[in-house]
DNA sequence: ACCTGAACACCGTTCAAGT
DNA sequence: ACCTGAACACCGTTCAAGT
């Protein structure tokens, strides 16, 4: 007998096939069916469900892989920008993502609500908290707000998908929110008058 | 001759029965099935579909009746409050409504997107525009924003349903948005001297 | 152990048959 | 004309049978 415990020869490969197929299918249309995903991944439906017990679990996992880029961006932005500018830059990246991904972030947000007792916070909330905390400590971002508050405020980003001027509208609305989030400084900037 | 064209003896009554049953069922759970609604209304499924050709149409109509209260509130508030305060008061009413109705306003918003070419604006957008325009004309609300922008900004209201401190959180977030929406007056408005 | 795909339960919607 | 409810198409999920 050669292998003692070869638990998953193709199981691991199937998992990847499923995730790749799901990612492609969901990008085309958010309501791709489980059966079509199984077919595209060339696995049986039971296999799909062995790896992801429910549709939501699959969608969530497809997403979590992409979201990590967003999460990683937070500390990088904080390194080279003051907090309030880092927050705005992070919002812009989120807007790009939200535009492409439509309602998928809603799924993530909905599931976060249910896991509040589990881990407390997800990585996205951590990323926001990182920038927010820095800004609050520096006095440039409004105190008394939580990372979850911020996520709620920018939730409109994944709802303006159909329009062609979304970058303009998105920037306009983010301006409003940034003005609400930033703390006015005692006015040091010398503004050139004309 | 008595009746020339008695088109609907019970048809009208069925419509009301359906809407009442749907309102009750949807309040309990947003994904009440069409079949359960037909059963609760004591009509056949075909009758339900004769009155409302699709699930979305039914949900929308159930809602439109409730939303009108919100729409009617706009001019009333404007009558007795300055625009920026009227807007905030209207937001508060919207928050109450959004809290009770969960994702239903999302349906309305989604369908508005599709009707942009039909009538241009729905009554909710009209109500917002009323207050917004007054404030912009008076210089107390930020220019360059549309009623649709405002609706996007407050969209978080129908997403904070599960928590027990929602009035606190809702007020906190509305504060942020209001600060972004209002225009700072650098100098007191034209005070009639002399 | 893991995979397969027919089958189950259920939902939105349709339509032939009633009145 | 309008109503009824069985029936259709389809989807998420399960499970007996394979390897």
Coordinates of C-alpha atoms (C1' of nucleotides) in Angstrom, one line a residue:
Chain A
X1 CA 0.0 0.0 0.0
X2 CA 1.5 3.2 -1.1
X3 CA -0.6 6.0 0.3
X4 CA -1.7 6.1 3.8
X5 CA -3.9 9.1 3.8
X6 CA -4.3 10.6 0.4
X7 CA -7.3 12.5 1.4
X8 CA -7.9 14.6 -1.7
X9 CA -6.3 13.8 -5.0
X10 CA -8.7 15.7 -7.2
X11 CA -10.8 17.2 -4.5
X12 CA -8.5 20.2 -4.2
X13 CA -8.4 20.6 -7.9
X14 CA -12.1 20.5 -8.1
X15 CA -12.4 23.2 -5.6
X16 CA -10.2 25.5 -7.7
X17 CA -12.2 24.5 -10.9
X18 CA -15.4 25.4 -9.1
X19 CA -14.1 28.8 -7.8
X20 CA -12.8 29.7 -11.2
X21 CA -16.0 28.8 -13.0
X22 CA -18.0 30.6 -10.4
X23 CA -16.0 33.7 -10.7
X24 CA -16.4 33.9 -14.4
X25 CA -20.1 33.0 -14.3
X26 CA -20.9 35.5 -11.6
X27 CA -19.0 38.3 -13.4
X28 CA -21.3 37.8 -16.3
X29 CA -24.4 37.7 -14.3
X30 CA -24.9 37.8 -10.6
X31 CA -27.6 35.3 -10.6
X32 CA -25.8 32.5 -12.4
X33 CA -27.4 29.2 -11.3
X34 CA -25.6 26.6 -9.2
X35 CA -26.3 24.1 -11.9
X36 CA -24.7 26.2 -14.6
X37 CA -21.7 26.7 -12.4
X38 CA -21.3 23.0 -11.8
X39 CA -21.6 22.4 -15.5
X40 CA -19.0 25.1 -16.4
X41 CA -16.7 23.6 -13.8
X42 CA -17.3 20.1 -15.1
X43 CA -18.3 18.7 -11.8
X44 CA -21.5 17.1 -10.5
X45 CA -23.8 19.2 -8.5
X46 CA -23.2 17.2 -5.4
X47 CA -19.5 18.0 -5.7
X48 CA -20.3 21.7 -5.8
X49 CA -22.3 21.3 -2.6
X50 CA -19.6 19.2 -1.0
X51 CA -17.3 22.1 -1.3
X52 CA -19.7 24.9 -0.6
X53 CA -22.8 23.9 1.4
X54 CA -24.9 26.8 0.1
X55 CA -25.0 29.3 -2.7
X56 CA -24.1 32.1 -0.4
X57 CA -21.0 30.3 0.8
X58 CA -19.8 30.0 -2.8
X59 CA -20.5 33.6 -3.7
X60 CA -18.8 34.7 -0.5
X61 CA -15.7 32.7 -1.1
X62 CA -15.4 33.9 -4.7
X63 CA -15.5 37.4 -3.3
X64 CA -13.2 37.0 -0.4
X65 CA -10.3 36.3 -2.8
X66 CA -10.9 39.6 -4.6
X67 CA -11.6 41.6 -1.6
X68 CA -8.2 40.9 -0.1
X69 CA -6.6 43.2 -2.6
X70 CA -8.7 46.0 -1.2
X71 CA -7.8 45.0 2.3
X72 CA -4.1 45.0 1.5
X73 CA -4.3 48.5 0.0
X74 CA -5.2 50.1 3.3
X75 CA -1.9 49.9 5.1
X76 CA -0.1 50.9 1.8
X77 CA -2.1 54.0 1.4
X78 CA -1.6 54.9 5.0
X79 CA 2.1 54.8 4.6
X80 CA 2.3 57.4 2.0
X81 CA -0.7 59.6 2.6
X82 CA -2.2 61.5 5.6
X83 CA -5.2 59.6 6.9
X84 CA -8.0 61.7 5.5
X85 CA -6.4 61.5 2.0
X86 CA -5.8 57.8 2.5
X87 CA -9.4 57.3 3.3
X88 CA -10.5 59.1 0.1
X89 CA -8.1 57.1 -2.0
X90 CA -9.3 53.9 -0.5
X91 CA -12.9 54.9 -1.2
X92 CA -11.9 55.5 -4.9
X93 CA -10.6 51.9 -5.1
X94 CA -13.7 50.7 -3.4
X95 CA -15.8 52.5 -6.0
X96 CA -14.0 50.8 -8.8
X97 CA -14.6 47.5 -7.2
X98 CA -18.2 48.1 -6.3
X99 CA -18.9 49.2 -9.9
X100 CA -17.6 46.0 -11.3
X101 CA -19.1 43.8 -8.7
X102 CA -22.6 45.2 -8.4
X103 CA -24.4 43.7 -5.5
X104 CA -21.8 41.2 -4.5
X105 CA -20.5 43.4 -1.7
X106 CA -24.1 43.5 -0.4
X107 CA -23.8 39.8 0.2
X108 CA -20.6 40.2 2.1
X109 CA -22.2 43.0 4.2
X110 CA -25.2 40.9 4.9
X111 CA -23.2 38.0 6.1
X112 CA -21.1 40.2 8.3
X113 CA -24.2 41.1 10.2
X114 CA -24.7 37.5 11.0
X115 CA -21.2 36.9 12.1
X116 CA -21.0 39.8 14.5
X117 CA -20.7 37.4 17.4
X118 CA -18.1 35.1 15.7
X119 CA -15.0 37.1 15.0
X120 CA -16.4 40.6 15.6
X121 CA -15.0 42.1 12.5
X122 CA -14.1 41.1 9.0
X123 CA -10.9 42.1 7.2
X124 CA -12.7 44.8 5.3
X125 CA -13.8 46.4 8.5
X126 CA -10.3 46.1 9.8
X127 CA -8.9 47.9 6.8
X128 CA -11.3 50.7 7.3
X129 CA -10.6 50.9 11.0
X130 CA -6.9 51.2 10.3
X131 CA -7.3 54.4 8.3
X132 CA -10.1 55.7 10.4
X133 CA -8.3 55.2 13.7
X134 CA -5.2 57.0 12.3
X135 CA -7.3 59.9 11.2
X136 CA -9.2 60.1 14.4
X137 CA -5.9 60.0 16.4
X138 CA -4.6 62.8 14.2
X139 CA -7.7 64.8 14.7
X140 CA -8.4 65.1 11.0
X141 CA -11.3 62.6 10.9
X142 CA -14.5 62.9 12.9
X143 CA -14.5 61.0 16.2
X144 CA -17.3 58.8 17.4
X145 CA -17.7 56.8 14.1
X146 CA -17.0 53.2 13.6
X147 CA -15.7 51.3 10.6
X148 CA -19.1 49.8 10.2
X149 CA -20.6 53.3 10.0
X150 CA -18.2 54.1 7.2
X151 CA -19.1 51.0 5.3
X152 CA -22.8 51.9 5.5
X153 CA -22.1 55.4 4.3
X154 CA -20.3 54.3 1.2
X155 CA -22.8 51.5 0.5
X156 CA -24.3 53.5 -2.4
X157 CA -21.2 52.6 -4.4
X158 CA -22.5 49.2 -5.3
X159 CA -25.8 50.6 -6.4
X160 CA -24.8 52.9 -9.2
X161 CA -23.9 50.3 -11.7
X162 CA -26.0 51.0 -14.8
X163 CA -25.1 54.5 -15.6
X164 CA -22.4 55.6 -17.9
X165 CA -21.3 58.6 -15.8
X166 CA -20.7 56.6 -12.7
X167 CA -17.2 57.9 -12.1
X168 CA -18.5 61.4 -12.0
X169 CA -21.5 60.7 -9.8
X170 CA -19.4 58.5 -7.5
X171 CA -16.8 61.2 -7.0
X172 CA -19.5 63.8 -6.4
X173 CA -21.1 61.7 -3.7
X174 CA -17.8 60.8 -2.1
X175 CA -17.1 64.5 -1.9
X176 CA -20.2 65.0 0.2
X177 CA -19.3 62.2 2.5
X178 CA -15.7 63.3 2.9
X179 CA -16.8 66.7 3.8
X180 CA -19.0 65.2 6.5
X181 CA -16.2 63.0 7.7
X182 CA -13.3 65.5 7.9
X183 CA -12.8 67.9 10.7
X184 CA -12.2 71.4 9.8
X185 CA -8.8 72.6 10.8
X186 CA -8.2 76.1 12.3
X187 CA -7.5 77.4 8.8
X188 CA -3.8 77.4 8.1
X189 CA -3.9 77.1 4.3
X190 CA -3.1 80.3 2.5
X191 CA -5.4 80.5 -0.4
X192 CA -4.3 82.6 -3.4
X193 CA -6.8 85.2 -4.1
X194 CA -7.3 86.6 -7.5
Chain B
X1 CA -80.6 51.4 -19.4
X2 CA -78.9 50.7 -16.2
X3 CA -75.4 49.5 -16.7
X4 CA -73.7 50.0 -19.9
X5 CA -70.3 48.6 -19.1
X6 CA -70.2 46.9 -15.7
X7 CA -66.7 45.6 -16.4
X8 CA -65.7 44.4 -12.9
X9 CA -68.1 43.3 -10.2
X10 CA -65.6 41.4 -8.0
X11 CA -62.4 42.2 -9.9
X12 CA -62.0 45.5 -8.0
X13 CA -62.7 43.7 -4.8
X14 CA -60.1 41.0 -5.6
X15 CA -57.5 43.7 -6.2
X16 CA -58.0 45.1 -2.8
X17 CA -58.0 41.6 -1.2
X18 CA -54.7 40.8 -2.9
X19 CA -53.1 44.1 -1.9
X20 CA -54.1 43.7 1.7
X21 CA -53.0 40.1 1.9
X22 CA -49.7 41.0 0.2
X23 CA -49.1 43.9 2.6
X24 CA -49.6 41.7 5.6
X25 CA -47.5 38.8 4.2
X26 CA -44.7 41.0 3.1
X27 CA -44.5 42.7 6.4
X28 CA -43.9 39.4 8.1
X29 CA -41.3 38.3 5.6
X30 CA -40.1 40.0 2.5
X31 CA -39.9 36.8 0.5
X32 CA -43.5 35.7 0.9
X33 CA -44.3 33.6 -2.1
X34 CA -46.8 34.5 -4.7
X35 CA -48.7 31.3 -4.0
X36 CA -49.0 32.0 -0.3
X37 CA -50.3 35.5 -1.1
X38 CA -52.9 34.2 -3.5
X39 CA -53.9 31.7 -0.8
X40 CA -54.1 34.3 1.9
X41 CA -56.2 36.5 -0.4
X42 CA -58.4 33.6 -1.3
X43 CA -58.0 34.0 -5.0
X44 CA -56.5 31.8 -7.7
X45 CA -52.9 32.3 -8.8
X46 CA -54.1 33.3 -12.2
X47 CA -56.2 36.1 -10.6
X48 CA -53.1 37.4 -8.8
X49 CA -51.2 37.5 -12.1
X50 CA -54.1 39.1 -13.9
X51 CA -53.9 42.1 -11.5
X52 CA -50.1 42.2 -11.1
X53 CA -48.2 40.7 -14.0
X54 CA -45.1 40.0 -12.0
X55 CA -43.9 39.7 -8.4
X56 CA -42.1 43.0 -8.7
X57 CA -45.2 44.8 -9.8
X58 CA -47.1 43.5 -6.8
X59 CA -44.4 44.5 -4.3
X60 CA -44.1 47.8 -5.9
X61 CA -47.8 48.6 -5.7
X62 CA -48.0 47.5 -2.0
X63 CA -45.2 49.9 -1.4
X64 CA -46.4 52.8 -3.4
X65 CA -49.4 53.2 -1.1
X66 CA -47.2 53.6 1.9
X67 CA -44.6 55.7 0.3
X68 CA -47.2 58.4 -0.5
X69 CA -47.3 59.4 3.1
X70 CA -43.6 60.1 2.9
X71 CA -44.1 62.0 -0.3
X72 CA -46.9 64.1 1.2
X73 CA -44.7 65.0 4.1
X74 CA -42.2 66.9 2.0
X75 CA -44.3 70.0 1.2
X76 CA -45.7 70.1 4.8
X77 CA -42.2 70.1 6.3
X78 CA -41.1 72.8 3.9
X79 CA -43.9 75.0 5.0
X80 CA -42.8 75.3 8.6
X81 CA -39.1 74.7 8.5
X82 CA -36.1 76.2 6.6
X83 CA -35.0 73.8 3.9
X84 CA -32.0 72.3 5.5
X85 CA -34.0 71.5 8.6
X86 CA -36.8 70.2 6.5
X87 CA -34.4 67.9 4.7
X88 CA -33.2 66.5 8.0
X89 CA -36.7 66.0 9.3
X90 CA -37.6 64.2 6.1
X91 CA -34.6 62.0 6.5
X92 CA -35.8 61.1 10.0
X93 CA -39.1 60.0 8.6
X94 CA -37.4 58.0 5.9
X95 CA -35.3 56.3 8.5
X96 CA -38.3 55.2 10.4
X97 CA -39.9 53.9 7.2
X98 CA -36.7 52.2 6.0
X99 CA -36.2 50.5 9.3
X100 CA -39.7 48.9 9.2
X101 CA -39.6 48.1 5.5
X102 CA -36.1 46.6 5.2
X103 CA -35.2 46.0 1.6
X104 CA -38.4 47.1 0.1
X105 CA -37.2 50.5 -0.8
X106 CA -34.4 48.8 -2.7
X107 CA -37.0 47.4 -5.0
X108 CA -38.4 50.8 -5.6
X109 CA -35.0 52.2 -6.2
X110 CA -34.1 49.4 -8.6
X111 CA -37.3 49.9 -10.6
X112 CA -36.7 53.6 -10.8
X113 CA -33.5 53.0 -12.6
X114 CA -35.5 51.2 -15.3
X115 CA -38.1 53.8 -15.6
X116 CA -35.7 56.7 -16.1
X117 CA -36.9 57.1 -19.7
X118 CA -40.6 56.8 -18.8
X119 CA -41.5 59.6 -16.6
X120 CA -38.1 60.8 -15.6
X121 CA -38.8 60.9 -11.9
X122 CA -40.9 59.2 -9.4
X123 CA -42.8 60.9 -6.7
X124 CA -40.1 60.2 -4.1
X125 CA -37.5 61.9 -6.2
X126 CA -40.0 64.8 -6.7
X127 CA -40.4 65.1 -2.9
X128 CA -36.7 65.2 -2.4
X129 CA -36.2 67.7 -5.2
X130 CA -38.7 70.0 -3.6
X131 CA -36.7 70.4 -0.5
X132 CA -33.4 70.2 -2.2
X133 CA -34.2 72.9 -4.7
X134 CA -35.5 75.2 -2.0
X135 CA -32.3 74.8 0.0
X136 CA -30.1 75.3 -3.0
X137 CA -32.0 78.4 -4.0
X138 CA -31.6 79.7 -0.5
X139 CA -27.9 78.9 -0.5
X140 CA -28.1 76.6 2.5
X141 CA -27.8 73.3 0.6
X142 CA -24.9 72.4 -1.6
X143 CA -25.4 73.0 -5.3
X144 CA -24.7 70.5 -8.0
X145 CA -26.5 67.6 -6.4
X146 CA -29.6 65.9 -7.7
X147 CA -32.4 64.3 -5.9
X148 CA -31.2 60.9 -7.1
X149 CA -27.8 61.7 -5.5
X150 CA -29.5 62.3 -2.1
X151 CA -31.4 59.1 -2.4
X152 CA -28.2 57.2 -3.0
X153 CA -26.6 58.8 0.0
X154 CA -29.3 57.8 2.4
X155 CA -29.6 54.4 1.0
X156 CA -27.9 52.9 4.1
X157 CA -31.1 53.6 6.0
X158 CA -32.7 50.4 4.7
X159 CA -29.7 48.3 5.6
X160 CA -29.4 48.8 9.3
X161 CA -32.4 46.7 10.3
X162 CA -31.2 44.1 12.7
X163 CA -29.5 46.2 15.4
X164 CA -31.2 47.4 18.5
X165 CA -29.5 50.8 18.5
X166 CA -30.6 51.7 15.0
X167 CA -32.0 55.1 15.9
X168 CA -28.7 56.1 17.4
X169 CA -26.6 54.8 14.5
X170 CA -29.1 56.2 12.0
X171 CA -28.9 59.7 13.6
X172 CA -25.1 59.6 13.7
X173 CA -24.8 58.7 10.0
X174 CA -27.4 61.3 9.0
X175 CA -25.4 63.9 10.9
X176 CA -22.4 63.1 8.7
X177 CA -24.4 63.4 5.6
X178 CA -26.0 66.6 6.7
X179 CA -22.7 68.2 7.4
X180 CA -21.6 67.2 3.9
X181 CA -24.8 68.6 2.4
X182 CA -25.1 71.9 4.2
X183 CA -23.2 75.0 3.1
X184 CA -21.3 76.9 5.7
X185 CA -22.2 80.5 5.8
X186 CA -19.0 82.4 6.1
X187 CA -21.0 85.5 7.1
X188 CA -24.5 85.9 8.5
X189 CA -27.0 86.3 5.8
X190 CA -28.0 89.7 4.5
X191 CA -29.1 91.4 7.6
X192 CA -31.1 94.4 6.8
X193 CA -29.3 97.3 8.5
X194 CA -30.3 100.8 9.1
Chain C
dA1 C1' -13.4 9.3 0.5
dC2 C1' -15.0 11.6 -3.1
dC3 C1' -17.8 12.1 -7.3
dT4 C1' -22.1 11.9 -10.2
dG5 C1' -26.5 13.3 -11.8
dA6 C1' -31.2 11.9 -11.3
dA7 C1' -34.6 13.4 -8.2
dC8 C1' -37.0 16.3 -4.6
dA9 C1' -39.2 20.4 -3.0
dC10 C1' -40.5 24.6 -4.2
dC11 C1' -41.2 29.0 -6.7
dG12 C1' -42.7 32.3 -10.4
dT13 C1' -45.6 32.2 -14.2
dT14 C1' -48.9 30.3 -17.8
dC15 C1' -53.0 28.4 -19.7
dA16 C1' -56.9 25.3 -20.7
dA17 C1' -61.2 25.0 -18.7
dG18 C1' -64.8 26.8 -16.1
dT19 C1' -68.6 30.6 -14.7
Chain D
dA1 C1' -64.8 39.2 -18.9
dC2 C1' -63.0 37.3 -15.1
dC3 C1' -61.7 33.4 -12.1
dT4 C1' -59.6 28.8 -10.9
dG5 C1' -55.9 25.7 -10.0
dA6 C1' -53.3 22.1 -12.3
dA7 C1' -49.2 22.3 -14.9
dC8 C1' -44.7 24.0 -16.8
dA9 C1' -40.0 25.5 -16.5
dC10 C1' -36.6 26.2 -13.5
dC11 C1' -33.8 26.6 -9.3
dG12 C1' -31.3 25.3 -4.8
dT13 C1' -30.4 21.3 -2.5
dT14 C1' -30.2 16.2 -1.4
dC15 C1' -29.0 11.4 -1.8
dA16 C1' -28.6 6.6 -3.6
dA17 C1' -25.4 4.7 -6.5
dG18 C1' -21.1 4.5 -8.4
dT19 C1' -15.5 4.6 -8.5

